Amino acid sequence: MMIKRLVFVAFVAFALVGVTACSNGNKKPEEPQPEELGVRKIFTITDRSEENDFAYTGVFKGAERGKSTTFSFPARKGQSLVFTTKFSATKDWFVAPTILFPLFNEDGTPNTGDLTDYISVWDANLFDVSGQRRLYPPASPVRAFWVKSDECLKFSLSYNEPTGMFTATLTNKTQAGKSWNGVFSPGVYSVKNVDPKEDPFSVDAFRHYFLQTKPANPAFEEYILSGNFSKLLSQVKAGTGLNFTFSDPVVVIYQGEGHPIFKLGEKDRGQGIKELIQNGDVKKLAGSLRQVKGVRQVYTDGVQTMRLPDGAKVYYVIGLRNTNDWFLANIEPVGATDGGFMGTQLFDLGVAKDEIPGAGAHQGLYGGKPQPESNPIKLVKTSYPIPSVDKIIEVWLKKL
């Protein structure tokens, strides 16, 4: 079973004199197993990652009359698009989606083509009917008031399957001399971690930008009045970040040389790390490791108290499910006399092309098919804004 919040805690009474070890079926039940000897320890994993509203945020250029602006972004099934641009011909109008709309259709195909019907012109309501500035803070709510946006703009999406990237095109259809004309200011956009089917009309849908039926927040108000999106961008980025979904762990007690699961700089051994990451399947890796010489015990879900014989070491692997081939593990083992934090690091298995975690259209967790490659295992080093490992997970091996 896939686990988003991994917290494995074992409770052992003092009356417990040993733990049950895996049997090979040839030994009598009462015969002591090797794992019953040694130092008793407890292995725990705590998920420290935070849920973010947005998987990705960026900015786009403005569009003069009769011109278009484009921006590209990654996304996967179950996500939607939020964006805004100030309509500079007015005092406080702006362009934004009317409701959350899906980036993928029910059948899994990308939602592309002319999507202008999803876009409205909104009123930030910072001025009254006479054109006078309302007293701060504004008392009137933001509202969508002109849904026939095709009179002044066109909005469309295209999709590139190999890269998993959408490209949005916003065209300014206004013309000089017409009653509706003006420039679309540079704007901000985000990929939202919400399936629109859940609640497309939620007043909370555009949180961090603005709230429907609520007065404009200071950062959004500054953008509408001046066209300067710096504060708005900072506000939106505060709700943007990578979300992490972990597999169950595979934990090994090992008495042997080298690393029993993988080696940095070498290619994947095909023992089952890929399946752990892409399918959440612990069986293949656990079964493979039980055949490795020197492996004394293998734990998967519901990790219990361990007995570490003299010279035994603990290794583990945790798949990062919302990636194509990333996993968490330790290279340096922790033994019977050690304790405290185990040096967890983030690795790239090298069997599939990278995508932004949680926003990749090819990720198996969301029904995609990772694109294969064949590279040596390495530490993850990308331009993606990945937090330090200790910010997302803690792994401990402690003495009872």
CSV table of C-alpha atoms in Angstrom, one decimal:
chain,number,residue,atom,x,y,z
A,1,MET,CA,0.0,0.0,0.0
A,2,MET,CA,1.3,3.4,-1.0
A,3,ILE,CA,2.0,5.7,2.0
A,4,LYS,CA,1.9,9.4,1.9
A,5,ARG,CA,2.4,10.0,5.6
A,6,LEU,CA,5.0,7.4,6.6
A,7,VAL,CA,5.2,7.0,10.4
A,8,PHE,CA,6.3,3.6,11.4
A,9,VAL,CA,6.6,3.2,15.2
A,10,ALA,CA,7.1,-0.1,17.0
A,11,PHE,CA,6.1,-0.7,20.6
A,12,VAL,CA,7.7,-3.5,22.5
A,13,ALA,CA,7.0,-4.6,26.1
A,14,PHE,CA,9.8,-5.5,28.4
A,15,ALA,CA,8.4,-9.0,28.6
A,16,LEU,CA,9.2,-9.5,24.9
A,17,VAL,CA,12.4,-11.6,24.7
A,18,GLY,CA,12.8,-11.7,21.0
A,19,VAL,CA,11.2,-10.9,17.7
A,20,THR,CA,9.8,-13.2,15.0
A,21,ALA,CA,12.2,-13.5,12.1
A,22,CYS,CA,11.5,-14.8,8.6
A,23,SER,CA,11.9,-18.6,8.5
A,24,ASN,CA,13.2,-20.5,5.5
A,25,GLY,CA,10.8,-23.3,6.4
A,26,ASN,CA,13.5,-25.8,7.4
A,27,LYS,CA,14.0,-24.8,11.0
A,28,LYS,CA,11.8,-25.7,13.9
A,29,PRO,CA,9.7,-22.8,15.3
A,30,GLU,CA,11.4,-23.0,18.7
A,31,GLU,CA,14.9,-22.8,17.2
A,32,PRO,CA,16.4,-19.3,17.7
A,33,GLN,CA,17.0,-17.3,14.5
A,34,PRO,CA,20.1,-15.2,14.0
A,35,GLU,CA,18.0,-12.0,14.1
A,36,GLU,CA,16.9,-12.8,17.7
A,37,LEU,CA,20.5,-12.1,18.8
A,38,GLY,CA,22.1,-8.7,19.2
A,39,VAL,CA,21.1,-5.2,20.0
A,40,ARG,CA,17.4,-4.4,19.9
A,41,LYS,CA,16.6,-1.3,17.9
A,42,ILE,CA,13.6,0.6,16.6
A,43,PHE,CA,13.4,1.9,13.0
A,44,THR,CA,11.1,4.9,12.3
A,45,ILE,CA,10.3,7.0,9.3
A,46,THR,CA,8.6,10.4,9.5
A,47,ASP,CA,7.3,12.3,6.5
A,48,ARG,CA,8.0,16.0,7.0
A,49,SER,CA,7.0,17.3,3.6
A,50,GLU,CA,4.2,19.9,3.2
A,51,GLU,CA,1.3,20.0,0.8
A,52,ASN,CA,1.4,22.9,-1.7
A,53,ASP,CA,-1.4,24.5,-3.7
A,54,PHE,CA,0.7,24.8,-6.8
A,55,ALA,CA,3.2,22.5,-8.4
A,56,TYR,CA,4.7,25.1,-10.7
A,57,THR,CA,4.6,28.9,-11.0
A,58,GLY,CA,6.0,31.3,-13.7
A,59,VAL,CA,5.5,34.6,-15.4
A,60,PHE,CA,4.6,35.6,-18.9
A,61,LYS,CA,5.1,38.7,-21.1
A,62,GLY,CA,2.3,41.1,-21.9
A,63,ALA,CA,0.5,41.4,-25.2
A,64,GLU,CA,-0.1,44.6,-27.2
A,65,ARG,CA,-3.3,45.1,-29.3
A,66,GLY,CA,-3.5,42.4,-32.0
A,67,LYS,CA,-0.5,40.5,-30.5
A,68,SER,CA,-0.1,37.2,-28.6
A,69,THR,CA,2.0,36.0,-25.7
A,70,THR,CA,2.8,32.4,-24.8
A,71,PHE,CA,4.0,30.4,-21.8
A,72,SER,CA,4.8,26.7,-21.4
A,73,PHE,CA,4.5,24.5,-18.3
A,74,PRO,CA,4.5,20.8,-17.3
A,75,ALA,CA,1.4,19.2,-15.9
A,76,ARG,CA,-0.2,15.8,-15.3
A,77,LYS,CA,-3.7,14.4,-14.9
A,78,GLY,CA,-5.7,15.9,-12.1
A,79,GLN,CA,-4.1,19.4,-12.3
A,80,SER,CA,-5.5,22.7,-13.6
A,81,LEU,CA,-4.2,26.1,-14.7
A,82,VAL,CA,-4.5,29.5,-12.9
A,83,PHE,CA,-3.3,32.7,-14.4
A,84,THR,CA,-4.0,36.4,-14.4
A,85,THR,CA,-3.1,39.5,-16.5
A,86,LYS,CA,-4.1,43.1,-15.9
A,87,PHE,CA,-6.3,44.7,-18.6
A,88,SER,CA,-4.5,48.0,-18.8
A,89,ALA,CA,-7.2,49.9,-20.7
A,90,THR,CA,-9.2,49.9,-17.5
A,91,LYS,CA,-8.6,51.0,-13.9
A,92,ASP,CA,-9.1,47.7,-12.2
A,93,TRP,CA,-10.1,45.0,-14.6
A,94,PHE,CA,-8.1,41.8,-15.2
A,95,VAL,CA,-8.2,38.5,-17.1
A,96,ALA,CA,-8.4,35.2,-15.4
A,97,PRO,CA,-10.1,31.8,-15.7
A,98,THR,CA,-13.8,31.9,-14.9
A,99,ILE,CA,-13.6,28.5,-13.1
A,100,LEU,CA,-10.9,25.8,-12.6
A,101,PHE,CA,-10.7,23.8,-15.8
A,102,PRO,CA,-8.9,20.5,-16.3
A,103,LEU,CA,-5.7,20.2,-18.2
A,104,PHE,CA,-6.6,16.7,-19.1
A,105,ASN,CA,-9.9,15.2,-20.2
A,106,GLU,CA,-11.7,12.3,-18.6
A,107,ASP,CA,-10.2,9.9,-21.1
A,108,GLY,CA,-6.6,11.1,-20.3
A,109,THR,CA,-6.1,13.1,-23.4
A,110,PRO,CA,-4.8,16.7,-23.0
A,111,ASN,CA,-7.4,19.5,-23.0
A,112,THR,CA,-6.2,21.5,-26.0
A,113,GLY,CA,-7.5,23.9,-28.7
A,114,ASP,CA,-9.6,27.0,-28.2
A,115,LEU,CA,-10.5,27.3,-24.5
A,116,THR,CA,-11.6,31.0,-24.5
A,117,ASP,CA,-14.9,30.0,-23.0
A,118,TYR,CA,-13.1,29.2,-19.8
A,119,ILE,CA,-11.8,32.8,-19.5
A,120,SER,CA,-13.5,35.9,-18.2
A,121,VAL,CA,-12.8,39.6,-17.6
A,122,TRP,CA,-12.9,40.3,-13.9
A,123,ASP,CA,-13.4,43.4,-11.9
A,124,ALA,CA,-11.2,43.9,-8.8
A,125,ASN,CA,-13.8,46.5,-7.6
A,126,LEU,CA,-11.2,49.0,-6.4
A,127,PHE,CA,-13.3,52.0,-7.8
A,128,ASP,CA,-16.9,52.9,-7.4
A,129,VAL,CA,-19.3,53.7,-10.3
A,130,SER,CA,-18.2,57.3,-10.4
A,131,GLY,CA,-14.6,56.2,-10.8
A,132,GLN,CA,-13.5,57.2,-7.3
A,133,ARG,CA,-11.0,55.1,-5.5
A,134,ARG,CA,-12.7,53.1,-2.7
A,135,LEU,CA,-11.3,53.6,0.8
A,136,TYR,CA,-8.7,51.1,1.8
A,137,PRO,CA,-9.3,48.4,2.6
A,138,PRO,CA,-11.8,48.0,-0.3
A,139,ALA,CA,-15.2,46.9,0.8
A,140,SER,CA,-16.4,45.4,-2.4
A,141,PRO,CA,-15.5,41.9,-3.6
A,142,VAL,CA,-13.6,40.7,-6.7
A,143,ARG,CA,-16.1,39.4,-9.2
A,144,ALA,CA,-16.3,38.0,-12.7
A,145,PHE,CA,-18.6,40.3,-14.6
A,146,TRP,CA,-17.9,39.9,-18.4
A,147,VAL,CA,-17.9,36.3,-19.5
A,148,LYS,CA,-18.0,37.0,-23.3
A,149,SER,CA,-14.3,37.4,-23.3
A,150,ASP,CA,-14.0,36.3,-26.9
A,151,GLU,CA,-14.8,39.9,-27.9
A,152,CYS,CA,-11.4,41.0,-26.6
A,153,LEU,CA,-9.1,37.9,-26.4
A,154,LYS,CA,-8.5,34.4,-27.5
A,155,PHE,CA,-7.0,31.7,-25.2
A,156,SER,CA,-5.7,28.3,-26.5
A,157,LEU,CA,-3.6,25.4,-25.3
A,158,SER,CA,-1.4,23.0,-27.2
A,159,TYR,CA,0.5,19.9,-25.9
A,160,ASN,CA,3.8,18.2,-26.7
A,161,GLU,CA,3.5,14.5,-25.8
A,162,PRO,CA,7.3,13.7,-25.7
A,163,THR,CA,8.1,16.5,-23.3
A,164,GLY,CA,4.8,16.5,-21.4
A,165,MET,CA,4.6,20.3,-21.8
A,166,PHE,CA,1.6,22.5,-22.4
A,167,THR,CA,1.9,25.8,-24.3
A,168,ALA,CA,-0.7,28.5,-23.6
A,169,THR,CA,-1.3,31.3,-26.1
A,170,LEU,CA,-3.1,34.4,-25.0
A,171,THR,CA,-4.1,36.8,-27.9
A,172,ASN,CA,-5.1,40.4,-27.4
A,173,LYS,CA,-7.9,40.9,-29.9
A,174,THR,CA,-8.6,44.5,-29.0
A,175,GLN,CA,-8.0,47.2,-31.7
A,176,ALA,CA,-7.2,50.9,-31.5
A,177,GLY,CA,-10.2,53.1,-31.9
A,178,LYS,CA,-12.6,50.5,-30.6
A,179,SER,CA,-14.5,50.9,-27.3
A,180,TRP,CA,-12.6,47.9,-25.9
A,181,ASN,CA,-8.9,48.2,-26.5
A,182,GLY,CA,-5.8,48.1,-24.4
A,183,VAL,CA,-2.7,46.2,-23.4
A,184,PHE,CA,-2.5,42.9,-21.4
A,185,SER,CA,0.2,43.4,-18.8
A,186,PRO,CA,2.8,40.8,-18.0
A,187,GLY,CA,1.2,38.3,-15.7
A,188,VAL,CA,1.6,35.3,-13.4
A,189,TYR,CA,0.5,31.7,-13.9
A,190,SER,CA,0.5,28.5,-11.9
A,191,VAL,CA,-0.2,24.7,-12.2
A,192,LYS,CA,-2.7,24.0,-9.4
A,193,ASN,CA,-2.7,20.6,-7.6
A,194,VAL,CA,-6.5,20.2,-7.7
A,195,ASP,CA,-8.7,18.2,-9.9
A,196,PRO,CA,-11.3,20.6,-11.2
A,197,LYS,CA,-14.0,17.9,-11.0
A,198,GLU,CA,-13.8,18.1,-7.2
A,199,ASP,CA,-15.1,21.7,-6.9
A,200,PRO,CA,-14.6,23.9,-10.0
A,201,PHE,CA,-16.6,26.8,-8.5
A,202,SER,CA,-14.9,26.9,-5.1
A,203,VAL,CA,-14.3,30.4,-3.8
A,204,ASP,CA,-10.9,29.1,-2.7
A,205,ALA,CA,-10.0,28.0,-6.2
A,206,PHE,CA,-7.6,30.9,-6.9
A,207,ARG,CA,-6.2,31.2,-3.4
A,208,HIS,CA,-2.8,33.0,-3.3
A,209,TYR,CA,-4.0,35.1,-6.3
A,210,PHE,CA,-7.4,36.4,-5.2
A,211,LEU,CA,-10.6,35.1,-3.5
A,212,GLN,CA,-13.9,35.3,-5.3
A,213,THR,CA,-16.5,37.3,-3.4
A,214,LYS,CA,-13.7,38.8,-1.2
A,215,PRO,CA,-11.9,42.1,-1.4
A,216,ALA,CA,-8.6,42.1,-3.3
A,217,ASN,CA,-5.6,41.3,-1.0
A,218,PRO,CA,-2.8,44.0,-0.9
A,219,ALA,CA,-0.4,42.1,-3.3
A,220,PHE,CA,-3.1,41.5,-5.9
A,221,GLU,CA,-4.4,45.1,-5.5
A,222,GLU,CA,-0.9,46.5,-6.1
A,223,TYR,CA,-0.7,44.4,-9.3
A,224,ILE,CA,-4.0,45.6,-10.6
A,225,LEU,CA,-3.2,49.3,-9.9
A,226,SER,CA,0.3,49.4,-11.1
A,227,GLY,CA,1.0,46.3,-13.3
A,228,ASN,CA,3.9,45.4,-11.0
A,229,PHE,CA,3.5,41.7,-10.1
A,230,SER,CA,6.6,41.3,-7.9
A,231,LYS,CA,4.6,41.1,-4.6
A,232,LEU,CA,1.9,38.9,-6.2
A,233,LEU,CA,4.5,36.6,-7.6
A,234,SER,CA,6.1,36.2,-4.1
A,235,GLN,CA,2.7,35.5,-2.6
A,236,VAL,CA,1.9,32.8,-5.2
A,237,LYS,CA,5.4,31.2,-4.8
A,238,ALA,CA,4.7,30.9,-1.1
A,239,GLY,CA,2.1,28.4,-2.1
A,240,THR,CA,4.2,26.7,-4.7
A,241,GLY,CA,6.5,23.7,-4.2
A,242,LEU,CA,7.1,20.1,-4.8
A,243,ASN,CA,4.8,17.6,-3.2
A,244,PHE,CA,6.2,14.2,-2.2
A,245,THR,CA,4.5,10.8,-2.2
A,246,PHE,CA,6.5,7.9,-0.8
A,247,SER,CA,6.3,4.2,-1.3
A,248,ASP,CA,6.5,1.7,1.6
A,249,PRO,CA,10.2,1.2,2.6
A,250,VAL,CA,12.3,-1.9,1.9
A,251,VAL,CA,14.7,-2.3,4.9
A,252,VAL,CA,17.6,-4.8,5.0
A,253,ILE,CA,19.7,-6.2,7.9
A,254,TYR,CA,22.9,-7.2,6.1
A,255,GLN,CA,26.1,-8.9,7.1
A,256,GLY,CA,28.3,-8.7,4.0
A,257,GLU,CA,30.6,-6.5,1.9
A,258,GLY,CA,29.4,-3.6,-0.2
A,259,HIS,CA,25.9,-2.3,-0.6
A,260,PRO,CA,23.3,-5.0,-1.0
A,261,ILE,CA,20.8,-2.9,-3.0
A,262,PHE,CA,22.7,-0.6,-5.4
A,263,LYS,CA,26.0,1.1,-6.0
A,264,LEU,CA,26.5,4.8,-6.9
A,265,GLY,CA,27.9,5.2,-10.4
A,266,GLU,CA,26.7,1.8,-11.6
A,267,LYS,CA,23.5,1.0,-13.4
A,268,ASP,CA,20.4,-0.5,-11.8
A,269,ARG,CA,20.7,-4.2,-11.0
A,270,GLY,CA,17.1,-4.8,-11.9
A,271,GLN,CA,16.2,-6.1,-8.4
A,272,GLY,CA,13.0,-4.1,-8.1
A,273,ILE,CA,13.9,-0.5,-7.2
A,274,LYS,CA,12.2,0.7,-10.5
A,275,GLU,CA,9.0,-1.2,-9.5
A,276,LEU,CA,9.1,0.3,-6.0
A,277,ILE,CA,9.2,3.8,-7.5
A,278,GLN,CA,6.8,3.5,-10.4
A,279,ASN,CA,4.3,1.0,-9.1
A,280,GLY,CA,4.7,1.1,-5.3
A,281,ASP,CA,5.5,-2.6,-5.4
A,282,VAL,CA,7.7,-3.8,-2.6
A,283,LYS,CA,7.5,-7.5,-3.4
A,284,LYS,CA,10.0,-7.7,-6.2
A,285,LEU,CA,12.8,-5.8,-4.4
A,286,ALA,CA,12.1,-7.6,-1.1
A,287,GLY,CA,12.1,-11.0,-2.8
A,288,SER,CA,15.3,-10.2,-4.7
A,289,LEU,CA,17.1,-9.1,-1.6
A,290,ARG,CA,16.2,-12.2,0.4
A,291,GLN,CA,18.3,-14.1,-2.2
A,292,VAL,CA,21.4,-11.9,-1.7
A,293,LYS,CA,24.2,-13.5,0.3
A,294,GLY,CA,24.6,-11.8,3.7
A,295,VAL,CA,21.1,-10.5,3.9
A,296,ARG,CA,19.7,-11.6,7.3
A,297,GLN,CA,16.3,-10.0,7.2
A,298,VAL,CA,14.1,-7.8,5.0
A,299,TYR,CA,11.3,-5.6,6.3
A,300,THR,CA,8.7,-3.8,4.2
A,301,ASP,CA,5.5,-2.2,5.5
A,302,GLY,CA,4.9,-2.0,9.3
A,303,VAL,CA,8.5,-2.0,10.3
A,304,GLN,CA,9.0,-3.6,13.7
A,305,THR,CA,11.7,-3.7,16.3
A,306,MET,CA,14.9,-5.1,14.9
A,307,ARG,CA,17.7,-7.2,16.4
A,308,LEU,CA,21.1,-6.4,15.0
A,309,PRO,CA,23.7,-9.1,15.4
A,310,ASP,CA,27.3,-8.1,15.8
A,311,GLY,CA,28.6,-6.7,12.5
A,312,ALA,CA,25.2,-6.3,10.9
A,313,LYS,CA,24.3,-3.1,9.1
A,314,VAL,CA,21.0,-1.5,8.1
A,315,TYR,CA,20.2,-0.3,4.6
A,316,TYR,CA,16.9,0.9,3.2
A,317,VAL,CA,15.2,2.2,0.0
A,318,ILE,CA,12.1,4.4,-0.2
A,319,GLY,CA,10.6,5.1,-3.6
A,320,LEU,CA,9.5,8.6,-4.5
A,321,ARG,CA,6.3,7.7,-6.2
A,322,ASN,CA,5.5,11.0,-7.9
A,323,THR,CA,8.8,10.9,-9.9
A,324,ASN,CA,9.9,8.6,-12.8
A,325,ASP,CA,12.9,7.0,-11.1
A,326,TRP,CA,14.0,8.8,-7.9
A,327,PHE,CA,14.4,7.1,-4.6
A,328,LEU,CA,15.6,7.8,-1.0
A,329,ALA,CA,18.3,5.6,0.5
A,330,ASN,CA,21.4,5.5,2.6
A,331,ILE,CA,24.9,4.7,1.3
A,332,GLU,CA,26.6,4.7,4.6
A,333,PRO,CA,25.2,1.9,6.8
A,334,VAL,CA,24.1,2.1,10.4
A,335,GLY,CA,25.2,-0.8,12.6
A,336,ALA,CA,24.4,-2.2,16.0
A,337,THR,CA,26.5,0.3,17.9
A,338,ASP,CA,25.4,3.3,15.9
A,339,GLY,CA,22.2,5.3,16.2
A,340,GLY,CA,20.5,8.6,15.5
A,341,PHE,CA,19.8,10.0,12.1
A,342,MET,CA,20.6,7.8,9.2
A,343,GLY,CA,22.1,9.7,6.3
A,344,THR,CA,19.2,9.7,3.8
A,345,GLN,CA,20.0,11.0,0.3
A,346,LEU,CA,18.0,11.4,-2.9
A,347,PHE,CA,19.1,9.3,-5.9
A,348,ASP,CA,18.3,9.0,-9.6
A,349,LEU,CA,18.0,5.4,-10.7
A,350,GLY,CA,18.8,6.3,-14.3
A,351,VAL,CA,16.1,4.2,-15.9
A,352,ALA,CA,13.7,7.0,-16.9
A,353,LYS,CA,13.8,10.6,-18.0
A,354,ASP,CA,13.4,13.2,-15.3
A,355,GLU,CA,10.3,15.3,-14.9
A,356,ILE,CA,9.3,17.8,-12.1
A,357,PRO,CA,8.0,15.7,-9.2
A,358,GLY,CA,4.2,15.8,-9.1
A,359,ALA,CA,3.9,17.7,-12.4
A,360,GLY,CA,5.1,15.1,-14.9
A,361,ALA,CA,2.6,13.7,-17.4
A,362,HIS,CA,4.6,10.5,-17.7
A,363,GLN,CA,4.7,9.6,-14.0
A,364,GLY,CA,3.3,6.2,-13.2
A,365,LEU,CA,1.5,7.3,-10.1
A,366,TYR,CA,-0.8,9.3,-12.3
A,367,GLY,CA,-1.3,6.7,-15.1
A,368,GLY,CA,1.6,7.9,-17.2
A,369,LYS,CA,4.4,5.8,-18.8
A,370,PRO,CA,7.9,6.9,-17.8
A,371,GLN,CA,10.2,7.4,-20.8
A,372,PRO,CA,13.1,4.9,-20.5
A,373,GLU,CA,16.8,5.7,-20.5
A,374,SER,CA,19.8,3.8,-19.3
A,375,ASN,CA,22.3,5.8,-17.1
A,376,PRO,CA,24.3,5.1,-13.9
A,377,ILE,CA,22.7,5.7,-10.5
A,378,LYS,CA,23.6,9.2,-9.3
A,379,LEU,CA,22.6,11.7,-6.7
A,380,VAL,CA,19.8,14.0,-7.8
A,381,LYS,CA,21.1,17.3,-8.9
A,382,THR,CA,18.7,19.3,-11.0
A,383,SER,CA,17.4,22.8,-11.5
A,384,TYR,CA,14.1,21.9,-9.9
A,385,PRO,CA,13.6,23.7,-6.6
A,386,ILE,CA,14.1,20.5,-4.5
A,387,PRO,CA,14.3,21.1,-0.7
A,388,SER,CA,17.0,19.4,1.4
A,389,VAL,CA,16.1,15.8,2.2
A,390,ASP,CA,15.8,16.6,6.0
A,391,LYS,CA,13.0,18.9,5.2
A,392,ILE,CA,10.8,16.2,3.7
A,393,ILE,CA,11.7,13.0,5.6
A,394,GLU,CA,13.4,11.7,8.7
A,395,VAL,CA,14.7,8.2,9.2
A,396,TRP,CA,15.9,7.0,12.6
A,397,LEU,CA,17.4,3.9,14.0
A,398,LYS,CA,17.4,4.1,17.8
A,399,LYS,CA,18.2,1.8,20.7
A,400,LEU,CA,15.3,0.7,22.8
